[in-house]
Amino acid sequence: MLSLDKSRIPASKEDAARKIDYTVLRPTDTIEQMLMHARNADKLGFRSIVVPPFIVASVKEIVKIPVSTVISFPLGYNSLDVKIEEVRQAHGLGADEVDVVLNISAMKSRSWDYVEKEVKAIAELARSLGLTSKFIIETSYLSREEIEKASKIIAGSGGDYIKTNTGFGSRGVSLEDVIIIRKAVGSGVGIKAAGGIRTALQAILLWGIGADILGTSSALEIYNEYEETLKYIRGSLIE
Amino acid sequence: MLSLDKSRIPASKEDAARKIDYTVLRPTDTIEQMLMHARNADKLGFRSIVVPPFIVASVKEIVKIPVSTVISFPLGYNSLDVKIEEVRQAHGLGADEVDVVLNISAMKSRSWDYVEKEVKAIAELARSLGLTSKFIIETSYLSREEIEKASKIIAGSGGDYIKTNTGFGSRGVSLEDVIIIRKAVGSGVGIKAAGGIRTALQAILLWGIGADILGTSSALEIYNEYEETLKYIRGSLIE
Amino acid sequence: MLSLDKSRIPASKEDAARKIDYTVLRPTDTIEQMLMHARNADKLGFRSIVVPPFIVASVKEIVKIPVSTVISFPLGYNSLDVKIEEVRQAHGLGADEVDVVLNISAMKSRSWDYVEKEVKAIAELARSLGLTSKFIIETSYLSREEIEKASKIIAGSGGDYIKTNTGFGSRGVSLEDVIIIRKAVGSGVGIKAAGGIRTALQAILLWGIGADILGTSSALEIYNEYEETLKYIRGSLIE
Amino acid sequence: MLSLDKSRIPASKEDAARKIDYTVLRPTDTIEQMLMHARNADKLGFRSIVVPPFIVASVKEIVKIPVSTVISFPLGYNSLDVKIEEVRQAHGLGADEVDVVLNISAMKSRSWDYVEKEVKAIAELARSLGLTSKFIIETSYLSREEIEKASKIIAGSGGDYIKTNTGFGSRGVSLEDVIIIRKAVGSGVGIKAAGGIRTALQAILLWGIGADILGTSSALEIYNEYEETLKYIRGSLIE
């Protein structure tokens, strides 16, 4: 019998929204579509709205919720100097949070010193600018050992969140990813599960198993079906 | 009966190599693999080696052929200021050429002024730094009209090459793409076909129909099968 | 300069329709959607309507154009006895043509005797029942040599058409596929290009280079844009 | 806190193997590769070996474990008469179990009578022939309501197992799928989770949450890492 940690699972759709980054990162969305999504996210009180860097200033003007943007997204192989400049400019444009893709090639090369240097420099800069930092490890390309190692580096180098996936890798987040990360780092750092989250039931399982916040392009759909789904699993999964 | 323009098609594998950008952009390749590819490309005299920004300096040290890198790759939605900074830093690290992804969202929004401003600023900067500029339009997301419009903007704003695809869109380059672009811009600007090119026969068709250079991760395979493939089509496709 | 064989290219959308199998093979289409497509295809005079076996009888009742269906689709690994039974039942339900997937595993195993036996048995049965037979080789999984070998077997064993792809392999048809098949078999057997054909320009190139008929789920879109596309390429590709 | 039902989770790799159908359904595997997999599965005592219909007799000759094969795989849109003939011939060739794809189009059309008739006819035939029957609903194309409805029909019409996915749909199995099916049907029918299962941790979660057996092409990898993974989660997920 599976039972989830009830205390971790939002009790209403409004509570759920406060734990979801409403994500708008499709390169083919028009500017008008992106702004429409930002207004939706703001109206319903989502945790933040995640948009591409070029549109941060326009979004910031029309929302009250925090604005997140992405750094070296989704492949992560810009130089550290460029990543730092990306963070600075994101801040200048009004971003409140940055979702930074780590250098995957460095991780696959076991160049953990490189990874640590990257996280430390960016986490420190983010802190000094008042930005929340999330570091994307892209679990779809990593072994369990690599997920553990990268997670520990982020936890030990001042990152605010370990984020699992970009949504542009070979698969989205799995429950396994969250279990592995949580076992590796304990409770000292946040976990943002993202990539392929499309239903409220997926969201509930991810929260119940240990994710703190979620990122999803299906934020609105999940919001709308959330309370019905809660009822659906009450008495069986949630005791 | 199809007949290709014989004069456009390289007559030997060495000539073919001089029209191919040997591409190494998988985020999961290790640093050692990337350097190994760079040495291969250099030894066989490929037109250039295309690598991620973070490894440009290391590659530059070990090759004589030009080094290309990518800007705002593959989604293209960094701000213009960040793109400019990316180009500057690429130059500082030793890059000779930049493959820049245009803002796809701006193209889908028909914000052609935005696109033109982006191309002009970057093409001008590239020229002033002595860099060859290629602008990626990602045809897989565009209608024929959008491909034509974007191509004309690049041709009219000082870009050196129109590049068709990133390899990370919904499909690779098609012969159609090259036909459409060539019809739209005439001979005043180069065309780099890229994305999904895996065989020598594909390469020959793309050159024969109007592409000037190709970008491919299968550069070595194409080099090795090139001359046998030339023989295969002689007398039928090439008159 | 590319020039296509003008005589092979339909001169009007009506002529184009007569060379296109309007294809309806998505497993998630509803029955009503399939019937609606069949009525569309019939009204516009497409070469045939291709539907799943379970709906052949219902479609046959409402159309005048030939009805095609698929055999061992799309993986091709039913036993020969089952394939023969599938053909018999297709005929019993009213099908006029069968698109049969060859045993890919046998081709990859170089068990060409197996492949030849399969083609001969099915081609003979089809002929005796008055059915047109098309044999799908699924080029996306084959080397050039395997494409050549399979094509020669079909041409030499009584098949009416060599069909390139299912649309469920790792890629759709390429111009290369048609070139390779035509070089291998000459003009003694038909070529049906299928898989990933979405635009009129693709269709024109495939016909111009040697395909006799096409199969596509975008039949209606291609029909609608056909004549505008013909104008578009006149004077450049078609002399 | 997540805790799984310990009693459902195999305690050793040998026990795990007895709950896994070792699956060999890639159309591009050679005959020799398929036979080699069959020998592996047999030697390690997997629950069964799942192979394409055309090779059932050859596999049956060399293994002692049960042989499963697939019916109307993976699209499910053969006519009921053909499906019945496929089952008969599978039995004649020596198959012990059949994994039958239901008519997805019928499910999307809410033609539940059709679906019920299909399940009943095949389940009854299978029983009379001594075959175990598994019915694949392909959850990747279904809504929650459709999953529930299809599952209840299978449970009420004599099917032995509800199988979640083919591995050729738009995604593999999710924990959600198993939760939804189990809630819908209680314990009266078996659940076979299949599609995209690649690691021992995934396997453990699927069993722990309610799956009875699994189907996977990564059977050997899961077997090899199974006991290390059990240790990994002991004390946290399994109490």
Short mmCIF file of N, CA and C in Angstrom, two decimals, chain C residues 119-235:
data_model
loop_
_atom_site.label_atom_id
_atom_site.label_comp_id
_atom_site.label_asym_id
_atom_site.label_seq_id
_atom_site.Cartn_x
_atom_site.Cartn_y
_atom_site.Cartn_z
N VAL C 119 6.88 -12.15 -50.03
CA VAL C 119 6.37 -11.31 -51.12
C VAL C 119 5.64 -12.16 -52.15
N LYS C 120 6.27 -13.25 -52.55
CA LYS C 120 5.66 -14.08 -53.60
C LYS C 120 4.28 -14.58 -53.19
N ALA C 121 4.20 -15.10 -51.96
CA ALA C 121 2.93 -15.68 -51.51
C ALA C 121 1.84 -14.61 -51.47
N ILE C 122 2.20 -13.44 -50.96
CA ILE C 122 1.17 -12.41 -50.80
C ILE C 122 0.83 -11.77 -52.14
N ALA C 123 1.84 -11.54 -52.98
CA ALA C 123 1.57 -10.93 -54.28
C ALA C 123 0.68 -11.84 -55.13
N GLU C 124 0.96 -13.12 -55.05
CA GLU C 124 0.17 -14.07 -55.83
C GLU C 124 -1.28 -14.12 -55.33
N LEU C 125 -1.41 -14.18 -54.01
CA LEU C 125 -2.76 -14.19 -53.44
C LEU C 125 -3.51 -12.92 -53.83
N ALA C 126 -2.83 -11.78 -53.68
CA ALA C 126 -3.47 -10.50 -54.00
C ALA C 126 -3.94 -10.51 -55.45
N ARG C 127 -3.07 -10.96 -56.34
CA ARG C 127 -3.45 -10.99 -57.76
C ARG C 127 -4.68 -11.87 -57.98
N SER C 128 -4.66 -13.02 -57.32
CA SER C 128 -5.77 -13.95 -57.55
C SER C 128 -7.09 -13.38 -57.02
N LEU C 129 -6.98 -12.48 -56.03
CA LEU C 129 -8.19 -11.88 -55.46
C LEU C 129 -8.53 -10.54 -56.14
N GLY C 130 -7.68 -10.12 -57.08
CA GLY C 130 -7.93 -8.84 -57.75
C GLY C 130 -7.52 -7.64 -56.93
N LEU C 131 -6.65 -7.84 -55.94
CA LEU C 131 -6.17 -6.74 -55.09
C LEU C 131 -4.86 -6.18 -55.62
N THR C 132 -4.70 -4.87 -55.58
CA THR C 132 -3.40 -4.25 -55.83
C THR C 132 -2.53 -4.45 -54.59
N SER C 133 -1.26 -4.83 -54.79
CA SER C 133 -0.39 -5.07 -53.63
C SER C 133 0.75 -4.05 -53.57
N LYS C 134 0.94 -3.48 -52.37
CA LYS C 134 2.08 -2.58 -52.12
C LYS C 134 2.86 -3.17 -50.94
N PHE C 135 4.17 -3.22 -51.09
CA PHE C 135 4.99 -3.82 -50.04
C PHE C 135 5.85 -2.74 -49.38
N ILE C 136 5.66 -2.60 -48.09
CA ILE C 136 6.35 -1.54 -47.34
C ILE C 136 7.68 -2.08 -46.82
N ILE C 137 8.76 -1.39 -47.17
CA ILE C 137 10.07 -1.87 -46.72
C ILE C 137 10.59 -1.10 -45.50
N GLU C 138 9.98 0.03 -45.15
CA GLU C 138 10.38 0.86 -44.01
C GLU C 138 11.87 1.25 -44.10
N THR C 139 12.14 2.13 -45.05
CA THR C 139 13.52 2.55 -45.32
C THR C 139 14.25 3.12 -44.10
N SER C 140 13.49 3.64 -43.13
CA SER C 140 14.16 4.29 -41.99
C SER C 140 15.02 3.32 -41.22
N TYR C 141 14.78 2.02 -41.36
CA TYR C 141 15.57 1.04 -40.62
C TYR C 141 16.59 0.31 -41.49
N LEU C 142 16.65 0.66 -42.78
CA LEU C 142 17.48 -0.12 -43.70
C LEU C 142 18.69 0.67 -44.21
N SER C 143 19.75 -0.04 -44.50
CA SER C 143 20.90 0.55 -45.20
C SER C 143 20.57 0.65 -46.69
N ARG C 144 21.42 1.34 -47.43
CA ARG C 144 21.17 1.45 -48.87
C ARG C 144 21.15 0.08 -49.53
N GLU C 145 22.05 -0.76 -49.14
CA GLU C 145 22.11 -2.09 -49.74
C GLU C 145 20.83 -2.88 -49.43
N GLU C 146 20.34 -2.73 -48.20
CA GLU C 146 19.12 -3.46 -47.84
C GLU C 146 17.91 -2.92 -48.61
N ILE C 147 17.88 -1.60 -48.80
CA ILE C 147 16.79 -1.01 -49.61
C ILE C 147 16.83 -1.58 -51.03
N GLU C 148 18.03 -1.62 -51.60
CA GLU C 148 18.17 -2.14 -52.97
C GLU C 148 17.72 -3.60 -53.07
N LYS C 149 18.19 -4.39 -52.12
CA LYS C 149 17.88 -5.82 -52.15
C LYS C 149 16.38 -6.07 -52.02
N ALA C 150 15.79 -5.41 -51.02
CA ALA C 150 14.34 -5.60 -50.80
C ALA C 150 13.56 -5.13 -52.01
N SER C 151 13.98 -4.02 -52.62
CA SER C 151 13.25 -3.49 -53.77
C SER C 151 13.32 -4.46 -54.94
N LYS C 152 14.49 -5.04 -55.17
CA LYS C 152 14.62 -5.99 -56.28
C LYS C 152 13.77 -7.23 -56.06
N ILE C 153 13.70 -7.66 -54.80
CA ILE C 153 12.86 -8.83 -54.52
C ILE C 153 11.40 -8.53 -54.84
N ILE C 154 10.93 -7.36 -54.42
CA ILE C 154 9.53 -7.01 -54.69
C ILE C 154 9.28 -6.92 -56.20
N ALA C 155 10.22 -6.25 -56.89
CA ALA C 155 10.05 -6.08 -58.34
C ALA C 155 10.06 -7.43 -59.04
N GLY C 156 10.85 -8.36 -58.51
CA GLY C 156 10.98 -9.65 -59.17
C GLY C 156 9.96 -10.69 -58.72
N SER C 157 9.13 -10.34 -57.75
CA SER C 157 8.21 -11.35 -57.20
C SER C 157 6.75 -10.99 -57.38
N GLY C 158 6.49 -10.03 -58.26
CA GLY C 158 5.10 -9.77 -58.60
C GLY C 158 4.39 -8.70 -57.80
N GLY C 159 5.13 -7.94 -56.96
CA GLY C 159 4.49 -6.84 -56.24
C GLY C 159 4.12 -5.71 -57.20
N ASP C 160 3.04 -5.02 -56.92
CA ASP C 160 2.64 -3.91 -57.77
C ASP C 160 3.39 -2.62 -57.42
N TYR C 161 3.60 -2.39 -56.14
CA TYR C 161 4.30 -1.18 -55.70
C TYR C 161 5.29 -1.50 -54.59
N ILE C 162 6.41 -0.78 -54.61
CA ILE C 162 7.30 -0.72 -53.45
C ILE C 162 6.91 0.52 -52.68
N LYS C 163 6.54 0.35 -51.42
CA LYS C 163 6.16 1.50 -50.59
C LYS C 163 7.29 1.76 -49.60
N THR C 164 7.63 3.02 -49.43
CA THR C 164 8.86 3.33 -48.70
C THR C 164 8.74 3.20 -47.19
N ASN C 165 7.67 3.79 -46.60
CA ASN C 165 7.63 3.92 -45.14
C ASN C 165 6.22 3.76 -44.60
N THR C 166 6.16 3.45 -43.31
CA THR C 166 4.87 3.34 -42.63
C THR C 166 4.41 4.67 -42.04
N GLY C 167 5.37 5.56 -41.77
CA GLY C 167 5.04 6.76 -40.99
C GLY C 167 5.21 6.51 -39.50
N PHE C 168 5.48 5.26 -39.11
CA PHE C 168 5.70 4.94 -37.69
C PHE C 168 7.15 4.52 -37.42
N GLY C 169 8.03 4.67 -38.40
CA GLY C 169 9.44 4.36 -38.20
C GLY C 169 10.20 5.55 -37.63
N SER C 170 11.51 5.53 -37.76
CA SER C 170 12.28 6.59 -37.14
C SER C 170 12.36 7.87 -37.98
N ARG C 171 11.93 7.81 -39.21
CA ARG C 171 11.81 9.01 -40.04
C ARG C 171 10.83 8.72 -41.17
N GLY C 172 10.43 9.76 -41.90
CA GLY C 172 9.57 9.57 -43.05
C GLY C 172 10.40 9.32 -44.31
N VAL C 173 9.74 9.34 -45.45
CA VAL C 173 10.43 9.10 -46.72
C VAL C 173 11.37 10.27 -47.03
N SER C 174 12.47 9.97 -47.71
CA SER C 174 13.38 11.01 -48.19
C SER C 174 13.50 10.88 -49.71
N LEU C 175 13.93 11.96 -50.35
CA LEU C 175 14.18 11.89 -51.79
C LEU C 175 15.19 10.79 -52.09
N GLU C 176 16.15 10.66 -51.21
CA GLU C 176 17.16 9.60 -51.38
C GLU C 176 16.54 8.24 -51.55
N ASP C 177 15.53 7.96 -50.71
CA ASP C 177 14.90 6.65 -50.77
C ASP C 177 14.38 6.39 -52.18
N VAL C 178 13.71 7.39 -52.73
CA VAL C 178 13.11 7.20 -54.06
C VAL C 178 14.20 7.03 -55.11
N ILE C 179 15.25 7.81 -54.99
CA ILE C 179 16.37 7.69 -55.94
C ILE C 179 16.98 6.29 -55.88
N ILE C 180 17.21 5.83 -54.66
CA ILE C 180 17.83 4.51 -54.50
C ILE C 180 16.94 3.40 -55.07
N ILE C 181 15.67 3.48 -54.75
CA ILE C 181 14.75 2.43 -55.22
C ILE C 181 14.64 2.46 -56.75
N ARG C 182 14.49 3.65 -57.32
CA ARG C 182 14.34 3.75 -58.77
C ARG C 182 15.59 3.24 -59.49
N LYS C 183 16.75 3.61 -58.96
CA LYS C 183 17.99 3.09 -59.57
C LYS C 183 18.04 1.57 -59.48
N ALA C 184 17.52 1.01 -58.39
CA ALA C 184 17.61 -0.43 -58.18
C ALA C 184 16.67 -1.21 -59.09
N VAL C 185 15.48 -0.66 -59.34
CA VAL C 185 14.47 -1.48 -60.02
C VAL C 185 14.06 -0.99 -61.41
N GLY C 186 14.56 0.16 -61.84
CA GLY C 186 14.13 0.65 -63.15
C GLY C 186 12.66 1.00 -63.13
N SER C 187 12.00 0.84 -64.27
CA SER C 187 10.61 1.32 -64.34
C SER C 187 9.59 0.20 -64.28
N GLY C 188 10.04 -1.00 -63.93
CA GLY C 188 9.11 -2.13 -64.01
C GLY C 188 8.13 -2.27 -62.86
N VAL C 189 8.26 -1.45 -61.84
CA VAL C 189 7.38 -1.58 -60.69
C VAL C 189 7.07 -0.18 -60.16
N GLY C 190 5.91 0.00 -59.57
CA GLY C 190 5.55 1.32 -59.05
C GLY C 190 6.25 1.66 -57.75
N ILE C 191 6.40 2.94 -57.48
CA ILE C 191 6.93 3.37 -56.18
C ILE C 191 5.89 4.23 -55.49
N LYS C 192 5.54 3.84 -54.27
CA LYS C 192 4.67 4.67 -53.44
C LYS C 192 5.50 5.27 -52.32
N ALA C 193 5.67 6.58 -52.37
CA ALA C 193 6.39 7.29 -51.30
C ALA C 193 5.40 7.63 -50.21
N ALA C 194 5.78 7.37 -48.95
CA ALA C 194 4.87 7.65 -47.84
C ALA C 194 5.66 7.87 -46.57
N GLY C 195 5.05 8.57 -45.62
CA GLY C 195 5.71 8.82 -44.33
C GLY C 195 6.24 10.23 -44.27
N GLY C 196 5.59 11.07 -43.49
CA GLY C 196 6.11 12.42 -43.26
C GLY C 196 5.91 13.41 -44.41
N ILE C 197 5.06 13.09 -45.37
CA ILE C 197 4.81 14.02 -46.48
C ILE C 197 3.74 15.02 -46.05
N ARG C 198 4.12 16.28 -45.92
CA ARG C 198 3.16 17.24 -45.35
C ARG C 198 2.88 18.44 -46.24
N THR C 199 3.70 18.66 -47.29
CA THR C 199 3.49 19.86 -48.10
C THR C 199 3.47 19.51 -49.58
N ALA C 200 2.87 20.40 -50.36
CA ALA C 200 2.78 20.20 -51.80
C ALA C 200 4.18 20.22 -52.43
N LEU C 201 5.08 21.01 -51.88
CA LEU C 201 6.42 21.07 -52.46
C LEU C 201 7.14 19.73 -52.29
N GLN C 202 6.99 19.14 -51.10
CA GLN C 202 7.54 17.79 -50.89
C GLN C 202 6.96 16.82 -51.91
N ALA C 203 5.66 16.91 -52.09
CA ALA C 203 4.98 15.99 -53.02
C ALA C 203 5.53 16.15 -54.43
N ILE C 204 5.68 17.40 -54.86
CA ILE C 204 6.17 17.66 -56.23
C ILE C 204 7.59 17.12 -56.41
N LEU C 205 8.43 17.33 -55.43
CA LEU C 205 9.80 16.82 -55.52
C LEU C 205 9.80 15.29 -55.59
N LEU C 206 8.97 14.66 -54.78
CA LEU C 206 8.94 13.19 -54.77
C LEU C 206 8.44 12.64 -56.10
N TRP C 207 7.39 13.24 -56.64
CA TRP C 207 6.94 12.80 -57.96
C TRP C 207 8.01 13.07 -59.02
N GLY C 208 8.54 14.28 -58.97
CA GLY C 208 9.48 14.69 -60.02
C GLY C 208 10.73 13.83 -60.06
N ILE C 209 11.07 13.29 -58.90
CA ILE C 209 12.30 12.49 -58.82
C ILE C 209 12.04 11.01 -59.09
N GLY C 210 10.75 10.61 -59.14
CA GLY C 210 10.52 9.22 -59.52
C GLY C 210 9.41 8.46 -58.82
N ALA C 211 8.78 9.06 -57.81
CA ALA C 211 7.67 8.34 -57.17
C ALA C 211 6.46 8.34 -58.09
N ASP C 212 5.70 7.24 -58.09
CA ASP C 212 4.49 7.18 -58.91
C ASP C 212 3.28 7.68 -58.14
N ILE C 213 3.17 7.23 -56.90
CA ILE C 213 2.05 7.67 -56.07
C ILE C 213 2.57 8.00 -54.68
N LEU C 214 1.77 8.76 -53.94
CA LEU C 214 2.14 9.15 -52.59
C LEU C 214 1.07 8.72 -51.61
N GLY C 215 1.48 8.50 -50.38
CA GLY C 215 0.52 8.27 -49.30
C GLY C 215 0.76 9.32 -48.23
N THR C 216 -0.30 9.98 -47.78
CA THR C 216 -0.12 11.04 -46.80
C THR C 216 -1.39 11.33 -46.01
N SER C 217 -1.22 11.64 -44.73
CA SER C 217 -2.32 12.09 -43.88
C SER C 217 -2.65 13.55 -44.13
N SER C 218 -1.79 14.24 -44.86
CA SER C 218 -2.02 15.66 -45.16
C SER C 218 -2.57 15.83 -46.58
N ALA C 219 -3.32 14.85 -47.04
CA ALA C 219 -3.80 14.87 -48.42
C ALA C 219 -4.61 16.13 -48.72
N LEU C 220 -5.45 16.49 -47.79
CA LEU C 220 -6.34 17.64 -48.01
C LEU C 220 -5.53 18.93 -48.08
N GLU C 221 -4.58 19.11 -47.17
CA GLU C 221 -3.75 20.31 -47.15
C GLU C 221 -2.95 20.40 -48.45
N ILE C 222 -2.42 19.29 -48.89
CA ILE C 222 -1.62 19.30 -50.12
C ILE C 222 -2.51 19.64 -51.32
N TYR C 223 -3.69 19.07 -51.35
CA TYR C 223 -4.65 19.38 -52.42
C TYR C 223 -4.92 20.89 -52.45
N ASN C 224 -5.17 21.46 -51.29
CA ASN C 224 -5.55 22.87 -51.24
C ASN C 224 -4.42 23.82 -51.63
N GLU C 225 -3.20 23.46 -51.33
CA GLU C 225 -2.10 24.37 -51.65
C GLU C 225 -1.39 23.98 -52.95
N TYR C 226 -1.91 22.96 -53.63
CA TYR C 226 -1.15 22.39 -54.74
C TYR C 226 -0.90 23.38 -55.88
N GLU C 227 -1.91 24.04 -56.34
CA GLU C 227 -1.74 24.84 -57.55
C GLU C 227 -0.93 26.11 -57.29
N GLU C 228 -1.09 26.65 -56.10
CA GLU C 228 -0.26 27.79 -55.74
C GLU C 228 1.22 27.38 -55.70
N THR C 229 1.46 26.17 -55.21
CA THR C 229 2.84 25.69 -55.12
C THR C 229 3.42 25.44 -56.51
N LEU C 230 2.61 24.91 -57.40
CA LEU C 230 3.06 24.69 -58.78
C LEU C 230 3.54 26.01 -59.39
N LYS C 231 2.74 27.05 -59.20
CA LYS C 231 3.13 28.37 -59.72
C LYS C 231 4.45 28.81 -59.10
N TYR C 232 4.56 28.56 -57.80
CA TYR C 232 5.73 29.00 -57.04
C TYR C 232 7.03 28.47 -57.64
N ILE C 233 7.02 27.21 -58.09
CA ILE C 233 8.28 26.63 -58.56
C ILE C 233 8.45 26.70 -60.07
N ARG C 234 7.39 27.10 -60.78
CA ARG C 234 7.49 27.15 -62.24
C ARG C 234 8.59 28.14 -62.65
N GLY C 235 9.36 27.77 -63.61
CA GLY C 235 10.40 28.68 -64.09
C GLY C 235 11.71 28.49 -63.34
#
